[in-house]
Structure formats: structure tokens, C-alpha cells
Short mmCIF file of C-alpha atoms in Angstrom, two decimals:
data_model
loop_
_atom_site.label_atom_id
_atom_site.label_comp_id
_atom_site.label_asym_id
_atom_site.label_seq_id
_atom_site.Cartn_x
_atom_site.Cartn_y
_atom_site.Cartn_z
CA UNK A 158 0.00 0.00 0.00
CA UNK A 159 1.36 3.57 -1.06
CA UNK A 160 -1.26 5.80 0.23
CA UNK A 161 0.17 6.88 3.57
CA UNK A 162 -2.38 5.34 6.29
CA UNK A 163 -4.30 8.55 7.68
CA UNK A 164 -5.00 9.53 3.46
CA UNK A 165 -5.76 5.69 2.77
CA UNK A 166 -8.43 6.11 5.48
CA UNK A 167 -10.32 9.13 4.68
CA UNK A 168 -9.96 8.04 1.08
CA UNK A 169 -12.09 4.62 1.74
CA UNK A 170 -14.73 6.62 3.85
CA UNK A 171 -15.31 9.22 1.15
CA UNK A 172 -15.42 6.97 -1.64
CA UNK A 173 -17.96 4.41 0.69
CA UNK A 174 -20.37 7.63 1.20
CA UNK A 175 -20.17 8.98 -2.85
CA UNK A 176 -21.17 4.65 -3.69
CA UNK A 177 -24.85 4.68 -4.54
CA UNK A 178 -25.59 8.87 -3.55
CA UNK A 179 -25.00 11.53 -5.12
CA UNK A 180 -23.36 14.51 -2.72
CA UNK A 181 -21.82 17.77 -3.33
CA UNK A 182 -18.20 17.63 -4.92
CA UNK A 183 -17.17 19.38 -1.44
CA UNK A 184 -16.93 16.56 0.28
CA UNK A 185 -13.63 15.92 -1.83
CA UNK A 186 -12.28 18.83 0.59
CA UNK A 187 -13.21 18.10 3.94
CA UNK A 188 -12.93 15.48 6.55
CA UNK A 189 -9.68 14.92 8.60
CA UNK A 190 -6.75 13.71 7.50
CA UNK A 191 -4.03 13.86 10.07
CA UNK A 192 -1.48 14.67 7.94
CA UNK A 193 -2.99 17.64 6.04
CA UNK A 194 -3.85 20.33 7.96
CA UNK A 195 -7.87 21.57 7.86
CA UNK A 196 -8.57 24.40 5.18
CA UNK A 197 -4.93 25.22 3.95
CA UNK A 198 -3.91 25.09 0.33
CA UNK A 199 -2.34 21.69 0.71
CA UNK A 200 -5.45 19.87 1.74
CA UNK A 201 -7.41 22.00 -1.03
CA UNK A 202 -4.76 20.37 -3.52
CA UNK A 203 -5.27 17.28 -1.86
CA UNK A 204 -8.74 17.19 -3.25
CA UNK A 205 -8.43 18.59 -6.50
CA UNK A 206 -5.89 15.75 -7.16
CA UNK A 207 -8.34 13.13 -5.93
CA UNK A 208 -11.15 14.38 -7.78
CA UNK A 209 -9.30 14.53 -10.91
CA UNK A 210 -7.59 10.82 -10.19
CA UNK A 211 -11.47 9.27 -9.39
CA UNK A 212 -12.82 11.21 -12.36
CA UNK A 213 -10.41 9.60 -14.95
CA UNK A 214 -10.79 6.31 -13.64
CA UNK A 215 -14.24 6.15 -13.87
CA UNK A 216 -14.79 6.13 -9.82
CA UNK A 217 -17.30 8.99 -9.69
CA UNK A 218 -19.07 11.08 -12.24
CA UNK A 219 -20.30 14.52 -12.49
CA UNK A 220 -24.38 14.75 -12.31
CA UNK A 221 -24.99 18.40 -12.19
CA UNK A 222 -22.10 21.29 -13.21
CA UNK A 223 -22.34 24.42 -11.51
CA UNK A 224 -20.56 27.41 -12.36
CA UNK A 225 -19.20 25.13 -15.05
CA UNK A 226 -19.92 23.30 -17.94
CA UNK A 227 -18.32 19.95 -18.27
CA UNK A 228 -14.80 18.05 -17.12
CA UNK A 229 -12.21 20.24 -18.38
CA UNK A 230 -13.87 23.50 -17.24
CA UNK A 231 -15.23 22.14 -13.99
CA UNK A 232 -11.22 21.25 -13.13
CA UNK A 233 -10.22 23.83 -14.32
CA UNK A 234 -12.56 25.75 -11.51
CA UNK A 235 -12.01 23.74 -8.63
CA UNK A 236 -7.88 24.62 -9.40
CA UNK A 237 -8.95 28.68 -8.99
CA UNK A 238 -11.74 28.78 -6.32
CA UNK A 239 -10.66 27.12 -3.41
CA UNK A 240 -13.13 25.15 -1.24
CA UNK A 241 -12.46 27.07 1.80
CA UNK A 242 -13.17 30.71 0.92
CA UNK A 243 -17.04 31.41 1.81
CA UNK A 244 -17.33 27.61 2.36
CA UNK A 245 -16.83 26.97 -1.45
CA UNK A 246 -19.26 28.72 -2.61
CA UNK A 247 -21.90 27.25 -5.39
CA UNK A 248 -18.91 25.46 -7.44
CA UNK A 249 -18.00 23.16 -5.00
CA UNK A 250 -21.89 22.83 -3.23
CA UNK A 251 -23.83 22.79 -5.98
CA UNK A 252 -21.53 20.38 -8.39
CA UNK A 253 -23.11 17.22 -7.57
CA UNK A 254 -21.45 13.77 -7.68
CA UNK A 255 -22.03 10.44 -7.47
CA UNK A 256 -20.27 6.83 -7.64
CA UNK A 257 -20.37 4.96 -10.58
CA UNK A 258 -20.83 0.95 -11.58
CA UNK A 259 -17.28 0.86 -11.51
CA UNK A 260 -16.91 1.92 -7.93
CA UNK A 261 -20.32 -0.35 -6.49
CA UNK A 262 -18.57 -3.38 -8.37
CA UNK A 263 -15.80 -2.64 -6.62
CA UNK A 264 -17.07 -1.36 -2.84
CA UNK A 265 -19.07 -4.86 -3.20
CA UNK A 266 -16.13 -6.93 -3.42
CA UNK A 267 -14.03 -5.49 -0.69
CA UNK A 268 -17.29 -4.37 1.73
CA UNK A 269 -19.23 -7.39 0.60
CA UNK A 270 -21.34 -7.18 4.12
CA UNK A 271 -23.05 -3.26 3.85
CA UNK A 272 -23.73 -0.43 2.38
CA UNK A 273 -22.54 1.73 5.76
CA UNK A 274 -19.62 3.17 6.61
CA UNK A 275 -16.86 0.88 7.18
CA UNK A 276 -14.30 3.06 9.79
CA UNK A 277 -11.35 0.31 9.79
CA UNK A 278 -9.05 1.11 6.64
CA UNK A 279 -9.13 -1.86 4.05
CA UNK A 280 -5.59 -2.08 2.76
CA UNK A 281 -6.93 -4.79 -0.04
CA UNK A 282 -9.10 -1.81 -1.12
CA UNK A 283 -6.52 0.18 -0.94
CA UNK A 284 -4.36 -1.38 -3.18
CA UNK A 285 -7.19 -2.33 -5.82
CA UNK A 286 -7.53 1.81 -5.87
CA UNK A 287 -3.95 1.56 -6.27
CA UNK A 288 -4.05 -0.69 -9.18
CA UNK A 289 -6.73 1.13 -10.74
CA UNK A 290 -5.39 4.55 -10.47
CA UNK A 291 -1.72 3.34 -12.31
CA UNK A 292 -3.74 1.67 -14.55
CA UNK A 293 -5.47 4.90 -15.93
CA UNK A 294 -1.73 6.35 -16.32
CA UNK A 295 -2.35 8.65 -12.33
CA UNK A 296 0.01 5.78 -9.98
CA UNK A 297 0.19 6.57 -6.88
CA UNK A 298 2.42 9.94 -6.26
CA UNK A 299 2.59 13.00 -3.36
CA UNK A 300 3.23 15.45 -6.49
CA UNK A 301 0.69 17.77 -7.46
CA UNK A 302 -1.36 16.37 -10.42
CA UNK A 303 -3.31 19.53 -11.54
CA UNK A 304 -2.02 22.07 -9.38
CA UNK A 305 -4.00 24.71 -7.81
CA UNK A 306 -3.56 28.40 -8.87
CA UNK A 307 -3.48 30.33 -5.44
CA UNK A 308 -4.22 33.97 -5.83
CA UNK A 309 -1.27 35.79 -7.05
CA UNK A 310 0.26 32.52 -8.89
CA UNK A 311 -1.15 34.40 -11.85
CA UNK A 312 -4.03 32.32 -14.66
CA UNK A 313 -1.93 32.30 -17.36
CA UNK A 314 -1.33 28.32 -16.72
CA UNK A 315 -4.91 27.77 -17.07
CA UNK A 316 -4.91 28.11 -20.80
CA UNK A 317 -2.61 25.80 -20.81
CA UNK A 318 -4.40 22.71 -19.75
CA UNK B 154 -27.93 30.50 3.70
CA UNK B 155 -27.29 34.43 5.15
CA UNK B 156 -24.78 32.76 7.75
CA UNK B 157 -22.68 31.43 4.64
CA UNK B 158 -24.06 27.88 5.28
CA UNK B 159 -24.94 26.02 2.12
CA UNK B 160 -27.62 23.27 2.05
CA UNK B 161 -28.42 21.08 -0.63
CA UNK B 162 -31.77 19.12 -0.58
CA UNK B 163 -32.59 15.94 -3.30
CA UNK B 164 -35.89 15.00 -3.27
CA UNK B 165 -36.58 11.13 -3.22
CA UNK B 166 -35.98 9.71 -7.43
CA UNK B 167 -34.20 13.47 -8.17
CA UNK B 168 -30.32 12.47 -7.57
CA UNK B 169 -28.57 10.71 -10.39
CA UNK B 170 -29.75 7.13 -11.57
CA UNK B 171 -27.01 5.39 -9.34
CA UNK B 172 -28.68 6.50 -6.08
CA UNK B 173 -31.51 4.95 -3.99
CA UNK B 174 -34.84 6.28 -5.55
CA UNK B 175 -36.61 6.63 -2.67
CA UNK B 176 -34.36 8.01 -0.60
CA UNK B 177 -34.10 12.11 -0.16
CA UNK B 178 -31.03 13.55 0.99
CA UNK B 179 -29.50 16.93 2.51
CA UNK B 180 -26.27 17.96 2.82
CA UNK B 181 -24.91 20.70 5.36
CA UNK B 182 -22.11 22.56 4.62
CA UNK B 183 -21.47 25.10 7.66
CA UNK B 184 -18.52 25.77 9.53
CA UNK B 185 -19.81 25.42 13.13
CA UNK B 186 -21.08 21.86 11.65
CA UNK B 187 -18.31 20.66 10.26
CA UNK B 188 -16.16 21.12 13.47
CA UNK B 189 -18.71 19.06 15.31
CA UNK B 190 -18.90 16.31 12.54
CA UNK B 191 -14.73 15.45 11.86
CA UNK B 192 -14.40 17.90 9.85
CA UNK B 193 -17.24 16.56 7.28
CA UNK B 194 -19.96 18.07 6.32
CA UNK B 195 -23.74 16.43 7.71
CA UNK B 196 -25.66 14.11 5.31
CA UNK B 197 -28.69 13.23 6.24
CA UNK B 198 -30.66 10.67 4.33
CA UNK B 199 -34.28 10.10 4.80
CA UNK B 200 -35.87 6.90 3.37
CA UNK B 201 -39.33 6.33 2.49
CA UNK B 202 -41.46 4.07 4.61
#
């Protein structure tokens, strides 16, 4: 397992809630995760990066687009607006999101007894995530996948995606 | 929501075609909320009988 254990953990339990209900794409950027502190730009990356990662591989998918249009502009948003400024505003509340097959098929197989939460981290789930995400080209990796444009880094970059 | 709350409510068969049907939901998004519930926001879910 790659995923350090405290990311691993709230990874599982937000994956588990998004399987068969559709939530706001917020959710992506909160919860705690020990090693990320609450509201700062890291944890903010944090769930850009998994958003994009459970995008691509088909792990969630985008029901309703709000102050966006489709894929490429709604990551481009969540990279500008940040989650924690007035609460995330409509982009990151009213984008809603929900599991797909892909993600039932595989919540059944590893959580095989219930739809609840599970709060006991699953390495074997882990590492199927794992496989999945290296398999769609995104392995497993601390680096910044689509990084976040923090006021003052300038938009130009934007274009460039 | 004036106190910079946001709610979301899905009426039962609204939400996309992979959730319950009969099922409404809400989520909660506030601050004061979110410190109570590990940093998550609520989401209630309320079943039809």
C-alpha cells in the first residue's frame, strides 16, 4: 500500500459515502486527514488531485455542473476557487457527484457485508484503488497532479491545460 | 444561507440514476457543523417508509 495510512483512510470513507448517492463535490475537501492540515492550500490540492484521479478512472461522475460546464472546465474551476473561501461557494456545493458501476462493483467486493460506513481502513481496497489509479496512467504519487492556482500565482497556466 | 451555510436538498428519485430512488437527501455545509462532525460536512438521508 502507497497511500500513507491517515490519506488511505479518509480516502475509503469518502469513496464508501459517494457509492450509490450523489453529494456535493465538497466533500472531496473536507474530513480529517491527520497529515494535512484543515482548510490550507495543501489539503485543497489534496482534493483537487483526488477528484481529478477518481474522475479519470471512472470512480465517480459529475451529475450536475455548476458554475461550469463539463470536465475540463469544472477542473479547471475547482484549481482557482478554493473550497475554503465562503465555504466553497456554489462550485464546490452545488456540483453534484455520485459513484459509478465501476466503484459499487468494486465497494461490493471489498465491503461485501453493507452499504454503511466501514471506519477500519481496508488495505486490499486500498491497493485495488492503487491498481486502478496506475492503470489509468495517475500511480500513486505526493506530487501535485493539476495544481492549484493560489491567488497571485497568476491564470496564465490555465490556458494551458 | 445568510450565515454562509450552504444546504443542498434531493428530493426522493431526483439524484442521479445510481442512487436509492426513494431516498431524499441533505447535505450541510457550515462551519460550526463541520467542526462538530470530523471535519465533514452532515448528510442526512431520509428513506421512504
Amino acid at each position: 500500500m502507497r497511500i500513507p495510512e491517515d490519506k488511505a483512510l479518509w480516502l475509503q470513507e469518502t469513496l464508501l459515502e459517494y457509492n450509490g448517492w450523489q453529494w456535493g463535490l465538497v466533500s472531496f475537501a473536507l474530513g480529517q486527514i491527520a497529515s494535512l492540515p484543515a482548510g490550507g492550500e495543501a489539503r485543497w490540492q489534496f482534493g483537487v488531485d483526488i477528484i481529478y484521479r477518481t474522475l479519470t478512472c471512472d470512480l465517480i461522475g459529475v451529475d450536475v455542473y455548476i458554475e461550469c460546464h463539463d470536465r475540463t472546465s469544472l477542473l479547471n474551476a475547482i484549481r482557482t476557487v478554493s473550497p475554503f473561501k465562503d465555504l466553497g461557494g456554489s462550485l464546490w456545493n452545488g456540483t453534484q457527484v455520485s459513484g459509478t458501476q465501476r466503484l459499487s462493483q468494486l465497494a461490493a467486493a471489498y465491503f461485501p457485508s453493507s452499504g454503511e460506513l466501514n471506519h477500519t481502513l481496508n488495505p486490499a481496497f486500498i491497493e485495488a484503488l492503487e491498481q486502478i489509479f496506475a492503470e489509468n496512467g495517475l500511480p500513486w504519487s505526493e506530487k501535485p497532479l493539476l495544481p492549484i492556482m493560489t491567488a497571485g500565482a497568476g491564470a496564465g497556466a490555465l490556458s494551458a491545460s | 444561507m445568510p450565515d454562509g451555510a450552504y444546504i443542498t436538498f434531493r428530493p426522493a428519485g431526483q439524484a442521479s440514476a445510481e442512487t436509492e430512488p426513494t431516498t431524499a437527501s441533505v447535505d450541510i455545509n457550515d462551519s460550526n457543523i463541520n467542526q462538530l462532525n470530523a471535519g465533514k460536512m452532515l448528510k442526512l438521508k431520509f428513506p421512504k417508509k
